[in-house]
Coordinates of C-alpha atoms in Angstrom, one line a residue:
X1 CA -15.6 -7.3 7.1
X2 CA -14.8 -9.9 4.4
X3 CA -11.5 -12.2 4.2
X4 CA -10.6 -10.5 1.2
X5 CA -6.9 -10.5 0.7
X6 CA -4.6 -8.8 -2.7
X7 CA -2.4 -11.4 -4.6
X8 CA 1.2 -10.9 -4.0
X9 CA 1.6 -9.4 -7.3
X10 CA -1.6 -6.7 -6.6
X11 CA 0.0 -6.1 -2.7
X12 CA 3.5 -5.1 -4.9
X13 CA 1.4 -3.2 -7.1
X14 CA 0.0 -1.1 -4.2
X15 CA 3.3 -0.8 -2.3
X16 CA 5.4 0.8 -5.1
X17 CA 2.5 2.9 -5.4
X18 CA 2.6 4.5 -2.0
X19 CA 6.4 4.1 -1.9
X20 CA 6.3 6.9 -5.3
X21 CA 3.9 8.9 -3.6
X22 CA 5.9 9.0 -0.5
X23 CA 9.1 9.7 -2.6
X24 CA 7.6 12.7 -4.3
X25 CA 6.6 13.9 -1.0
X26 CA 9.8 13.9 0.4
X27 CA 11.6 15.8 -2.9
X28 CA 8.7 18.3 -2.2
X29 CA 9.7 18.7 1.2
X30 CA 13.4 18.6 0.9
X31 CA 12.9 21.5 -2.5
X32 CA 10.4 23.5 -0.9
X33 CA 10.8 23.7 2.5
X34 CA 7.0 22.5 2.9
X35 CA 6.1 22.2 6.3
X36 CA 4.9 18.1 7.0
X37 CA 1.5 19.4 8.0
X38 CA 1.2 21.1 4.5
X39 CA 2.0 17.7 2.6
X40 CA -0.5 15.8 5.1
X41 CA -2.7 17.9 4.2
X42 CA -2.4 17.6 0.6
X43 CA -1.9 14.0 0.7
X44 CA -5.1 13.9 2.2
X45 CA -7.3 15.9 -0.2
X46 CA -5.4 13.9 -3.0
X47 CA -5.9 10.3 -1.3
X48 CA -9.7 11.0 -1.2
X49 CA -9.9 11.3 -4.5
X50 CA -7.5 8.0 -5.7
X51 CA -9.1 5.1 -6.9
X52 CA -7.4 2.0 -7.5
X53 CA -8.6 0.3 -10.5
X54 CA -10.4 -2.8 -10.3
X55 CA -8.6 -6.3 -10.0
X56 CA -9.3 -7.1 -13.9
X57 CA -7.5 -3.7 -14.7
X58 CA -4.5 -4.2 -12.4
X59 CA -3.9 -7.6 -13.2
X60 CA -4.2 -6.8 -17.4
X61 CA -1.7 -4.0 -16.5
X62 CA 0.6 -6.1 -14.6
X63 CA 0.3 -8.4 -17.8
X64 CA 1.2 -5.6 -19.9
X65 CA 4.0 -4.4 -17.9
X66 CA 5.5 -8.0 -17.9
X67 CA 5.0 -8.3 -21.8
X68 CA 7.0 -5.5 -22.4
X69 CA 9.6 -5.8 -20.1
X70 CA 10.5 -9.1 -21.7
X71 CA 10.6 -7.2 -24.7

């Protein structure tokens, strides 16, 4: 195991993320009546496939996103 750690900026990244994922799951749950095992499940199939991009490509998006919300 390596001492690797995210910047702050790519750990905020990665939290509002999961925190829209988790969101979405809970509107699925509360519209559809979806049991919890059903969204584990699909949240399962659907991590295994996530990828998140590499530290150049988050940290030109973050620059992005900040260049545009300063307008």
């Amino acid at each position: 195991m390596t001492n690797f750690e995210f910047l702050p900026e790519h750990k905020a990244y990665i939290e509002e993320f999961f925190d829209i994922v988790d969101s979405a799951c809970h509107y699925l749950q509360e519209e559809t009546n979806c049991p919890d095992e059903a969204i584990d499940e699909f949240l399962s199939e659907a991590i295994g496939t996530w990828q998140l991009p590499n530290l150049e490509q988050l940290d030109e998006a973050l620059r992005v996103q900040k260049t545009l919300i300063k307008g």
